[in-house]
PDB file of C-alpha atoms in Angstrom:
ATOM      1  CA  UNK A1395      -8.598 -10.959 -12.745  1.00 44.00           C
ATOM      2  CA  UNK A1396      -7.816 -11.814  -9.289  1.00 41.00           C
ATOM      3  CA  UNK A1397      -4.317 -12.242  -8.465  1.00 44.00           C
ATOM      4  CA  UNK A1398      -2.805 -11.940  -5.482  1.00 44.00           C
ATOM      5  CA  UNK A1399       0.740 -10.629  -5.207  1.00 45.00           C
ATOM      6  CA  UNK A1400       2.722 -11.532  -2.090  1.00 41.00           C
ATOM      7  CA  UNK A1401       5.944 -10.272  -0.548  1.00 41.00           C
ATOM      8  CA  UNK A1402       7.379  -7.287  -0.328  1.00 37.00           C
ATOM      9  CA  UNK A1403       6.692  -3.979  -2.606  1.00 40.00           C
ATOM     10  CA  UNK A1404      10.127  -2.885  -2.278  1.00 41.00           C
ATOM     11  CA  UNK A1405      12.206  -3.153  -5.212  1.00 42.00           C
ATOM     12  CA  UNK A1406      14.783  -6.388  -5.531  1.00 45.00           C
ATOM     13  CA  UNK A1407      17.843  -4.179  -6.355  1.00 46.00           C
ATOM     14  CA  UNK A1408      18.475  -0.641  -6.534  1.00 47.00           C
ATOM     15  CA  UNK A1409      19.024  -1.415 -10.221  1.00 47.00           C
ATOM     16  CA  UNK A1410      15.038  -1.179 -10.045  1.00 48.00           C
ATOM     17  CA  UNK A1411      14.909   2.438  -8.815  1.00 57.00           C
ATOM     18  CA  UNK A1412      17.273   3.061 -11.506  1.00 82.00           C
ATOM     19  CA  UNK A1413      15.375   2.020 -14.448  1.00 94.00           C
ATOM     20  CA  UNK A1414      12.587   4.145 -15.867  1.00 97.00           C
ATOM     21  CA  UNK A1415       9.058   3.416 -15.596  1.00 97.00           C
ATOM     22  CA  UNK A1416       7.343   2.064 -18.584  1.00 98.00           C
ATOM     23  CA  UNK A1417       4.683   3.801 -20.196  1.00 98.00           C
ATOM     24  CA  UNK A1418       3.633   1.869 -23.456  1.00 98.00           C
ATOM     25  CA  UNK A1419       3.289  -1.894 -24.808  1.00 98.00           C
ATOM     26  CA  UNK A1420       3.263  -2.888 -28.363  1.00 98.00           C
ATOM     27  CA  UNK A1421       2.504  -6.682 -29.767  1.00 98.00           C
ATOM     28  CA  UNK A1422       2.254  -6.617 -33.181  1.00 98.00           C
ATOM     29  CA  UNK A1423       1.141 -10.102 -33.602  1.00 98.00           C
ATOM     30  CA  UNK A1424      -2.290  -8.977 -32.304  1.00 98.00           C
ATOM     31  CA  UNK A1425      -2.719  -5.599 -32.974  1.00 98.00           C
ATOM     32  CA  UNK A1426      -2.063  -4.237 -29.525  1.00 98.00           C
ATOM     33  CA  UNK A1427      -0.454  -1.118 -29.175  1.00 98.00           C
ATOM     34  CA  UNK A1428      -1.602   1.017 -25.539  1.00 98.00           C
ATOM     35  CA  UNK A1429      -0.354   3.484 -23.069  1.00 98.00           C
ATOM     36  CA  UNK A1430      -0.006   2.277 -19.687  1.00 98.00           C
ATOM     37  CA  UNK A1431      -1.488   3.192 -16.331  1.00 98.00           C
ATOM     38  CA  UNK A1432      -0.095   2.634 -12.942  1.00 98.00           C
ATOM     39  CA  UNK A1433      -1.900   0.062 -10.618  1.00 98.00           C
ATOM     40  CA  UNK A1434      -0.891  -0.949  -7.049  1.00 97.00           C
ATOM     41  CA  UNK A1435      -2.927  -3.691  -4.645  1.00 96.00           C
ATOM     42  CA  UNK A1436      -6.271  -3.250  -3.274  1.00 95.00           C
ATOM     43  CA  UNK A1437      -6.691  -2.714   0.692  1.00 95.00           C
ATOM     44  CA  UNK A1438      -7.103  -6.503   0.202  1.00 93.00           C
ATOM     45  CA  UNK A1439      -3.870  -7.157  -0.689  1.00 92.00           C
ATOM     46  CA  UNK A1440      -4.490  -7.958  -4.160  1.00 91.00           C
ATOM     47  CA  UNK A1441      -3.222  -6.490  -7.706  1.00 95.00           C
ATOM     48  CA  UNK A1442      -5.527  -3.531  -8.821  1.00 96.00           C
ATOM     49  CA  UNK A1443      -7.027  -3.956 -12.033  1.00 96.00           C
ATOM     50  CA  UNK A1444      -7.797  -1.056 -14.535  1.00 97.00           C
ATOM     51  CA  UNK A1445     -11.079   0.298 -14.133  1.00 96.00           C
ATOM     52  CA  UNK A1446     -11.280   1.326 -17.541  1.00 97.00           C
ATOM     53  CA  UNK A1447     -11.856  -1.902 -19.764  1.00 97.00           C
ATOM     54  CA  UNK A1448      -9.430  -0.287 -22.426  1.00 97.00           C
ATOM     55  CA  UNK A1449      -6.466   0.262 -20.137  1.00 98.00           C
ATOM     56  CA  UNK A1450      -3.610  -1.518 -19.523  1.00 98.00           C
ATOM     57  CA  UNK A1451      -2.055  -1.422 -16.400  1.00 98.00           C
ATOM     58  CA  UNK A1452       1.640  -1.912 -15.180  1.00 98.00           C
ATOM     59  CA  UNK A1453       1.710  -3.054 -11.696  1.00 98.00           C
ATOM     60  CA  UNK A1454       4.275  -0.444  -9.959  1.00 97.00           C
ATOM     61  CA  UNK A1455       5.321  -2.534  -6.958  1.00 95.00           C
ATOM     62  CA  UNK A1456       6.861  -5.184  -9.704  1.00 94.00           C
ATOM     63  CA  UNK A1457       9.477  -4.760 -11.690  1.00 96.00           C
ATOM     64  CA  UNK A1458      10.717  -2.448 -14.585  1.00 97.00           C
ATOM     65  CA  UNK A1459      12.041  -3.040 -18.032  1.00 97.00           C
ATOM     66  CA  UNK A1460      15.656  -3.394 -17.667  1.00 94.00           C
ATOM     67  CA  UNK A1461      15.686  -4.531 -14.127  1.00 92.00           C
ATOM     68  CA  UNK A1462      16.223  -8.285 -13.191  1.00 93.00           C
ATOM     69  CA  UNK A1463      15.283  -9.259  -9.958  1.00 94.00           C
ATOM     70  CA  UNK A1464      10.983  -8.641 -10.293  1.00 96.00           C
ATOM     71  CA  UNK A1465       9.295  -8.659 -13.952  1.00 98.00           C
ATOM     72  CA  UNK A1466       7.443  -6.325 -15.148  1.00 98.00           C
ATOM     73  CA  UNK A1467       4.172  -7.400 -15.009  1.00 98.00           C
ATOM     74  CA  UNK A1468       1.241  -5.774 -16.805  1.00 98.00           C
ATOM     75  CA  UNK A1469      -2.691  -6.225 -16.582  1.00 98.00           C
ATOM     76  CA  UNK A1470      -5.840  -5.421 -19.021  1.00 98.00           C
ATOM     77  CA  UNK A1471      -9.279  -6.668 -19.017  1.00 97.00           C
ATOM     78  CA  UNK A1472     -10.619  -9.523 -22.167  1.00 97.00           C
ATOM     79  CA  UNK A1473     -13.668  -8.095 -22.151  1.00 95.00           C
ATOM     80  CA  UNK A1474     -16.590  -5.941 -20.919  1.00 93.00           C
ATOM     81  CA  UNK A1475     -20.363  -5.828 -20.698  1.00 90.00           C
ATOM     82  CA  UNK A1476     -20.476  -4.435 -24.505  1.00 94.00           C
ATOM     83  CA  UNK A1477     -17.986  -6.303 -25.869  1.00 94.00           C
ATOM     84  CA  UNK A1478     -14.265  -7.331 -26.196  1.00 96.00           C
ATOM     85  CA  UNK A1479     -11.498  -4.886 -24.145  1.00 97.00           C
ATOM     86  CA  UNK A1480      -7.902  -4.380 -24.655  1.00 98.00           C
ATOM     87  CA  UNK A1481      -6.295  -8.031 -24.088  1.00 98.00           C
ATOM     88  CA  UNK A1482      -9.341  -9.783 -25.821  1.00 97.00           C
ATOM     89  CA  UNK A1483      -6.591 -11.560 -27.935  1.00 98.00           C
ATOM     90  CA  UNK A1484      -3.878 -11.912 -25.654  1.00 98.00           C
ATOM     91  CA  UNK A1485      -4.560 -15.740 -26.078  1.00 97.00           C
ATOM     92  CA  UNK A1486      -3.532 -15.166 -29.408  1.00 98.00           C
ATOM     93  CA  UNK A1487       0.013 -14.764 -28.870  1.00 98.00           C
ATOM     94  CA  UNK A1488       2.707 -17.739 -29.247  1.00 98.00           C
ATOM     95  CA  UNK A1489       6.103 -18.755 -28.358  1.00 98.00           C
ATOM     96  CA  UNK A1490       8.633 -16.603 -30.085  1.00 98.00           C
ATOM     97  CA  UNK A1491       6.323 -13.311 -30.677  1.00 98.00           C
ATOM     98  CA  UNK A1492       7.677 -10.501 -29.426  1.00 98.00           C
ATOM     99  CA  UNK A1493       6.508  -7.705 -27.270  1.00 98.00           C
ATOM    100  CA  UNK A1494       7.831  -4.096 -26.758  1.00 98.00           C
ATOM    101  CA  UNK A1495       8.047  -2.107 -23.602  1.00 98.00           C
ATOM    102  CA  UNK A1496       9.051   1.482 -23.954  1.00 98.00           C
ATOM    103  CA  UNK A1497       9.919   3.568 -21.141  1.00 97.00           C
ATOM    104  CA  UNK A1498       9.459   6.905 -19.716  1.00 97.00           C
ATOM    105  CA  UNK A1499      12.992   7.871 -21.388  1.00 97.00           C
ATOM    106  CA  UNK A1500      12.446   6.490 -24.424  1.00 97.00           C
ATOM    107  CA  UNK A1501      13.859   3.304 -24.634  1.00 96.00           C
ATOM    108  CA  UNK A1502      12.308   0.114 -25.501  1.00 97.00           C
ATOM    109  CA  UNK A1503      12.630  -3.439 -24.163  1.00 97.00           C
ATOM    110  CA  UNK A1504      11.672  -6.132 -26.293  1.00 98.00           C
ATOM    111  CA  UNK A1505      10.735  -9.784 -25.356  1.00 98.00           C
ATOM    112  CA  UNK A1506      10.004 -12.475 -26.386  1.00 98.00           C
ATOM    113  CA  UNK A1507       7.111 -14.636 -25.717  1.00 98.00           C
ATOM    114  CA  UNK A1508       8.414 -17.956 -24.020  1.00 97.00           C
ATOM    115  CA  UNK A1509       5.438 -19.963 -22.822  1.00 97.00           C
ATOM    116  CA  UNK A1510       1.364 -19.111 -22.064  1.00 98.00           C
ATOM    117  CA  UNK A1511      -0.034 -20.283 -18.466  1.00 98.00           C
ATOM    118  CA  UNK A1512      -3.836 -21.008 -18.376  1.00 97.00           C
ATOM    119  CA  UNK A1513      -4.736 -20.887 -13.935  1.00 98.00           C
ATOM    120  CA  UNK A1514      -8.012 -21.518 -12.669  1.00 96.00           C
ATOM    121  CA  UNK A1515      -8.010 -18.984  -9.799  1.00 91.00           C
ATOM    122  CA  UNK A1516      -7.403 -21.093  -7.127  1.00 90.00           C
ATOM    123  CA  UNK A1517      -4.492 -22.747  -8.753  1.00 95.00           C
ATOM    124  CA  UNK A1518      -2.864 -19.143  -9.676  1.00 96.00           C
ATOM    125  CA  UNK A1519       0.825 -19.368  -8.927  1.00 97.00           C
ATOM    126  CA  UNK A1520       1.312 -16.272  -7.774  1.00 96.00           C
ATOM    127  CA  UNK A1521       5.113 -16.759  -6.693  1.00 96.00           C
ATOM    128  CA  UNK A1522       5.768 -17.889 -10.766  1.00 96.00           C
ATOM    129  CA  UNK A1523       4.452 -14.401 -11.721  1.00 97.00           C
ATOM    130  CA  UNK A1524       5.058 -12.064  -9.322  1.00 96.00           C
ATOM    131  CA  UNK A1525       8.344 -13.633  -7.658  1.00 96.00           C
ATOM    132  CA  UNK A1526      11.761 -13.237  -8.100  1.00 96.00           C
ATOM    133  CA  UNK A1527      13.970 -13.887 -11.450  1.00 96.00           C
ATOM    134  CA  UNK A1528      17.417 -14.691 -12.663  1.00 95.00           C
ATOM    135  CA  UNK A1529      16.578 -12.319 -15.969  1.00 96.00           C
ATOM    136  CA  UNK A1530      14.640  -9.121 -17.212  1.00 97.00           C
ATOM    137  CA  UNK A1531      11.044 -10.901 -17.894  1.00 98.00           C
ATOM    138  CA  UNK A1532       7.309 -10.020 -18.826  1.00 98.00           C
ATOM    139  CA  UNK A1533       4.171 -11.252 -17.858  1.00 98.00           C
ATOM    140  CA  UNK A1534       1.065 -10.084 -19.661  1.00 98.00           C
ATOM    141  CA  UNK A1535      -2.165 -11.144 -17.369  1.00 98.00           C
ATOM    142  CA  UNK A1536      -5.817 -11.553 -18.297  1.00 98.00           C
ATOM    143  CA  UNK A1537      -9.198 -13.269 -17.573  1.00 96.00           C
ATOM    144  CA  UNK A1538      -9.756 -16.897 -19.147  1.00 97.00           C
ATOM    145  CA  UNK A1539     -12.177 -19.553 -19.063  1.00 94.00           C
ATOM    146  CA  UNK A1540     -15.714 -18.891 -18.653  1.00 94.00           C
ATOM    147  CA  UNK A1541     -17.372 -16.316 -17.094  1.00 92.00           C
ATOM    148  CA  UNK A1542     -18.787 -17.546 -13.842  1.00 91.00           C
ATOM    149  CA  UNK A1543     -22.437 -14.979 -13.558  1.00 90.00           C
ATOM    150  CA  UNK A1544     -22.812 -15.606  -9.799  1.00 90.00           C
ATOM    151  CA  UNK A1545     -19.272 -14.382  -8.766  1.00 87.00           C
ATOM    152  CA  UNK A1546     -18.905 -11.882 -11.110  1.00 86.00           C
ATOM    153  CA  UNK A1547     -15.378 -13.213 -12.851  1.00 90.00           C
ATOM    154  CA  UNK A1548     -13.885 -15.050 -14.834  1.00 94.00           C
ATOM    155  CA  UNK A1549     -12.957 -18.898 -13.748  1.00 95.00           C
ATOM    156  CA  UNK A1550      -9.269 -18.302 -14.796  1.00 97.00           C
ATOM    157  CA  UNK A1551      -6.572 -16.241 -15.768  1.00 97.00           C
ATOM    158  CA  UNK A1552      -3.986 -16.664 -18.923  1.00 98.00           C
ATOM    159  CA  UNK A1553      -0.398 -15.602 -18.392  1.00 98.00           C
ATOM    160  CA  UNK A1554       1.524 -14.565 -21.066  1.00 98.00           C
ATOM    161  CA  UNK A1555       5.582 -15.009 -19.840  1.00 98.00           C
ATOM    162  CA  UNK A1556       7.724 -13.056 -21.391  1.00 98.00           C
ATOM    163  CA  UNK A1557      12.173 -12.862 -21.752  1.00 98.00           C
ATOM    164  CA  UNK A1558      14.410  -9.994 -22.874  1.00 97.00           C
ATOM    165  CA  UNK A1559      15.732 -10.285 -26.057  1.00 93.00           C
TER     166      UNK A1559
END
């Protein structure tokens, strides 16, 4: 995953400091139920990925559950060198399934799966995923395409987008 996140890390409304942080995402349609980890950008500039193939991570200078103004945007691996990782069937997922959030209080946000974006990584549109919106909204990112040996990634990335219900 290679994704670079632009602008500024500071929240788009205090409303974001005032939610809590999430800490857990559930999709039932695929079987995916995980704690999450915190992830920030590399010295490079872009989003961190998890180190750990079966982590997901939430990336902390988005937004939070509750919030409008940044989504909440959250990052796992498809797969690893012995075999599938935590969003191996995030391409699985269609229009109208729904995924929970829960938060570090104990609440639970739950959206619903609008539309899936396949990028090749030059096309990604970073400002569609990491920029600002009108509503509280999800993304779900992972690798795509095929897996390009002499680089060392993946050719593209899937988006999942995601709306409060």
């Amino acid at each position: 995953m290679r994704a670079q996140a632009t602008g500024s890390l500071e929240p788009e409304s205090a409303a974001e400091f005032e939610q809590p942080a999430p800490v857990r995402v559930n999709a039932p349609a695929i079987g995916l139920d995980e704690p999450l980890i915190g992830l920030g950008l590399t010295e490079s500039g872009e989003m961190q990925v998890p180190t750990d193939y079966d982590d997901v991570g939430w990336f902390t200078g988005g937004g939070r559950p509750g919030a409008i103004g940044s989504p909440t945007v959250l990052a796992g691996h498809v797969d690893s060198k012995t075999g599938p990782a935590v969003f191996d069937r995030l391409s699985e997922l269609d229009a109208g399934d729904v995924v929970l959030v829960q938060d570090a209080a104990g609440g639970s946000a739950e959206y619903l799966v609008d539309r899936i974006g396949d990028y090749g990584k030059a096309e990604f549109p970073t400002a569609l995923v990491f920029g600002a919106v009108p509503s509280d909204e999800l993304r779900l990112i992972t690798c795509a395409g095929d897996f390009d040996a002499a680089v060392g990634s993946y050719e593209r990335n899937l988006v999942v987008y995601g709306v409060r219900r």
